[in-house]
XYZ file of C-alpha atoms in Angstrom:
251
model
C -26.762 8.350 -38.245
C -26.331 5.288 -36.022
C -28.622 5.109 -33.023
C -25.973 3.110 -31.163
C -22.549 4.694 -31.207
C -19.029 3.845 -30.128
C -18.643 7.000 -28.066
C -16.549 6.080 -24.992
C -16.728 2.367 -25.809
C -13.502 0.449 -25.232
C -12.622 -1.592 -28.314
C -9.778 -4.126 -28.373
C -8.594 -4.812 -31.940
C -6.339 -7.804 -32.535
C -3.888 -7.284 -35.382
C -4.488 -3.551 -35.679
C -1.112 -2.199 -36.736
C -1.944 -2.199 -40.469
C -4.170 -3.597 -43.236
C -7.749 -4.359 -42.195
C -7.232 -4.035 -38.442
C -5.489 -0.699 -38.830
C -8.203 0.672 -41.089
C -10.950 -0.473 -38.719
C -9.236 1.400 -35.895
C -8.766 4.617 -37.822
C -12.221 4.572 -39.410
C -14.145 4.131 -36.155
C -11.920 6.596 -34.293
C -14.053 9.605 -35.221
C -16.925 8.195 -33.130
C -14.868 8.729 -29.975
C -14.065 5.233 -28.706
C -11.145 4.183 -26.561
C -8.998 1.863 -28.678
C -6.458 -0.822 -27.872
C -4.282 -1.267 -30.964
C -2.727 -4.722 -30.727
C 0.337 -5.737 -32.719
C 2.293 -8.981 -32.756
C 6.006 -8.265 -33.042
C 8.671 -5.589 -32.786
C 8.620 -5.241 -36.577
C 5.061 -3.893 -36.340
C 5.635 -1.512 -33.445
C 6.145 1.638 -35.531
C 3.089 0.902 -37.646
C 0.986 0.309 -34.535
C 2.120 3.596 -33.043
C 1.287 5.416 -36.273
C -2.163 3.806 -36.284
C -2.742 4.900 -32.688
C -1.604 8.436 -33.514
C -4.058 8.620 -36.448
C -6.836 7.381 -34.180
C -6.111 10.071 -31.615
C -5.984 12.715 -34.300
C -9.455 11.587 -35.409
C -10.916 11.894 -31.920
C -10.292 8.600 -30.111
C -8.150 7.698 -27.168
C -5.712 4.951 -28.134
C -2.972 2.770 -26.689
C -0.792 0.142 -28.331
C -0.056 -3.282 -26.934
C 2.289 -5.996 -28.167
C 1.511 -9.670 -27.695
C 1.705 -13.105 -29.302
C -1.957 -14.133 -29.371
C -1.066 -17.807 -29.752
C -0.060 -17.674 -26.063
C -3.023 -17.577 -23.700
C -1.150 -15.585 -21.082
C -0.505 -12.849 -23.647
C -4.152 -12.755 -24.663
C -4.964 -12.214 -20.991
C -2.319 -9.485 -20.792
C -3.953 -7.705 -23.753
C -7.255 -7.457 -21.910
C -5.436 -6.540 -18.711
C -3.883 -3.613 -20.572
C -7.307 -2.472 -21.756
C -8.676 -2.579 -18.197
C -5.626 -0.823 -16.779
C -5.878 2.035 -19.256
C -9.632 2.383 -19.640
C -11.302 0.481 -16.798
C -13.433 -1.834 -18.943
C -13.792 -3.547 -22.326
C -16.924 -3.250 -24.474
C -15.961 -4.767 -27.819
C -13.379 -7.096 -29.345
C -12.492 -7.342 -33.019
C -9.916 -9.953 -34.010
C -8.364 -9.594 -37.458
C -5.178 -11.575 -36.769
C -4.561 -14.433 -39.190
C -2.066 -16.324 -41.278
C -2.283 -18.019 -44.683
C -0.397 -20.651 -46.631
C -1.400 -22.200 -49.942
C -0.072 -25.602 -50.877
C -1.225 -29.170 -51.456
C -2.066 -31.195 -48.369
C 0.625 -33.679 -49.381
C 3.261 -30.942 -49.056
C 2.080 -29.413 -45.765
C 4.519 -29.959 -42.909
C 3.630 -30.640 -39.300
C 5.228 -27.336 -38.346
C 3.074 -25.430 -40.863
C -0.045 -27.213 -39.658
C 0.689 -26.414 -36.024
C 1.501 -22.779 -36.758
C -1.646 -22.224 -38.818
C -3.888 -23.725 -36.151
C -2.109 -21.751 -33.440
C -2.729 -18.424 -35.206
C -6.096 -19.015 -36.863
C -7.780 -21.366 -34.392
C -6.180 -21.229 -30.940
C -5.659 -17.464 -30.899
C -9.215 -16.882 -32.135
C -10.644 -19.197 -29.496
C -8.854 -17.588 -26.578
C -9.485 -14.062 -27.823
C -13.176 -14.954 -27.842
C -12.943 -16.675 -24.473
C -11.218 -13.741 -22.832
C -13.631 -11.276 -24.410
C -16.559 -13.280 -23.050
C -15.050 -13.113 -19.561
C -14.165 -9.412 -19.684
C -16.793 -7.621 -21.816
C -19.416 -5.401 -20.350
C -23.006 -6.538 -20.924
C -24.211 -5.372 -24.314
C -20.774 -5.880 -25.865
C -19.730 -7.116 -29.284
C -17.324 -9.865 -30.388
C -16.251 -10.001 -34.050
C -13.751 -12.362 -35.666
C -12.471 -12.189 -39.242
C -12.456 -15.567 -41.000
C -12.461 -16.263 -44.780
C -14.894 -16.699 -47.666
C -13.029 -19.902 -48.510
C -15.227 -21.511 -45.845
C -17.881 -21.613 -48.586
C -15.543 -22.663 -51.405
C -14.943 -26.073 -53.006
C -11.239 -25.831 -53.697
C -7.900 -27.397 -52.987
C -4.573 -25.935 -51.825
C -6.045 -24.013 -48.856
C -6.746 -27.075 -46.711
C -4.832 -25.949 -43.645
C -5.759 -22.266 -44.017
C -9.501 -22.674 -44.493
C -9.432 -25.703 -42.203
C -7.930 -23.671 -39.388
C -10.548 -20.944 -39.865
C -13.487 -23.353 -40.026
C -13.644 -24.124 -36.270
C -14.194 -20.436 -35.552
C -17.707 -20.720 -36.949
C -18.562 -23.297 -34.316
C -16.823 -21.281 -31.589
C -19.018 -18.337 -32.616
C -22.270 -20.269 -32.545
C -21.417 -21.867 -29.197
C -20.262 -18.674 -27.503
C -23.158 -16.605 -28.791
C -25.537 -19.127 -27.202
C -23.590 -19.280 -23.959
C -23.813 -15.509 -23.602
C -27.599 -15.330 -23.826
C -28.874 -12.976 -21.161
C -25.933 -10.585 -21.408
C -26.883 -8.887 -24.695
C -23.460 -9.689 -26.178
C -23.487 -10.483 -29.912
C -20.840 -12.783 -31.410
C -20.316 -12.847 -35.175
C -17.796 -13.529 -37.927
C -16.999 -11.610 -41.074
C -15.730 -13.695 -43.993
C -14.077 -11.454 -46.596
C -13.161 -12.533 -50.063
C -9.479 -12.482 -51.032
C -8.357 -9.054 -49.910
C -6.086 -6.677 -51.765
C -3.428 -6.481 -49.029
C 0.192 -7.643 -48.656
C -1.215 -10.581 -46.648
C -2.726 -12.047 -49.845
C -0.130 -11.857 -52.598
C 2.799 -13.987 -51.355
C 0.723 -17.183 -51.546
C -0.565 -16.515 -55.068
C 0.566 -16.531 -58.713
C -0.445 -14.158 -61.500
C -2.888 -16.767 -62.796
C -4.469 -17.416 -59.421
C -4.782 -13.693 -58.712
C -6.581 -13.283 -62.050
C -8.890 -16.182 -61.146
C -9.736 -14.719 -57.747
C -10.523 -11.375 -59.352
C -12.710 -12.988 -62.011
C -14.797 -14.677 -59.303
C -16.247 -11.411 -57.937
C -19.049 -9.381 -59.468
C -16.789 -6.555 -60.670
C -13.574 -8.436 -61.427
C -11.716 -7.096 -58.409
C -10.386 -8.368 -55.121
C -12.131 -7.409 -51.905
C -10.776 -4.135 -50.568
C -10.357 -3.574 -46.858
C -12.504 -0.472 -47.352
C -15.346 -2.841 -48.346
C -15.169 -4.644 -45.014
C -14.909 -1.797 -42.503
C -18.542 -0.608 -42.832
C -19.754 -4.086 -41.894
C -17.509 -4.153 -38.830
C -18.853 -0.746 -37.796
C -22.409 -2.007 -38.364
C -21.871 -5.049 -36.134
C -20.346 -2.817 -33.465
C -23.321 -0.472 -33.462
C -26.728 -0.834 -35.127
C -26.126 -4.474 -36.055
C -26.363 -5.596 -32.428
C -29.358 -7.875 -33.137
C -27.350 -10.062 -35.539
C -25.899 -12.922 -33.510
C -24.099 -16.218 -34.075
C -23.636 -15.545 -37.796
C -20.931 -15.529 -40.463
C -21.291 -12.723 -43.012
C -19.722 -13.408 -46.414
C -18.663 -9.941 -47.592
C -17.048 -10.751 -50.915
C -18.871 -9.414 -53.982
C -20.254 -12.859 -54.790
C -16.893 -14.641 -54.640
C -18.600 -17.452 -52.714
C -22.124 -17.824 -51.355
C -23.786 -20.028 -48.791
């Protein structure tokens, strides 16, 4: 049993309507936290509400909140909503992200700007706002990608827009010394979710699978225990990127 629990802790989860963010919310709900289930657009509203309902059924308190995290004012509104409902924020987990796969020579300015807005800017300001709002002893976790340790083409703007988050994490973790707030990244391998498949072909999917120790993609169920660990007993880990990927890449 964990010696540090999430009972009554307020956890803001970016991108929590479905996939990894949704599973994190529902899996930690039994520990009795107060959850803010963020979602991006109207198309995700129903899924976010279903996630919140499952969390409450498992024993958590939960609210939903819509916001475009590429806009700093909406990041601030997300934390405002947490404070309004629960009076504080203890932890932030950001799973929001976006991927494209194409040669650098075919990447448009619009695609570049959008990828950096979602994967870099939103991550930065989620971390910044968490640092301003979290109670001492809090936790900040951002999901990046195992491609940060890969030597490969075609993901230049995706992996490139995730790469700065490692530096943000190291810098912020150092800046928060004295407050007992840990700041870490989790870098999954290619995950078996709808987020992954549109950018891939049958051949590339087979290659990704062959690069793990059991010939499978990373499952979101493989990642959640590590998030829970960082939120509880893993508090002493700080400023790190954990490559949770079955050996897909190492560093």
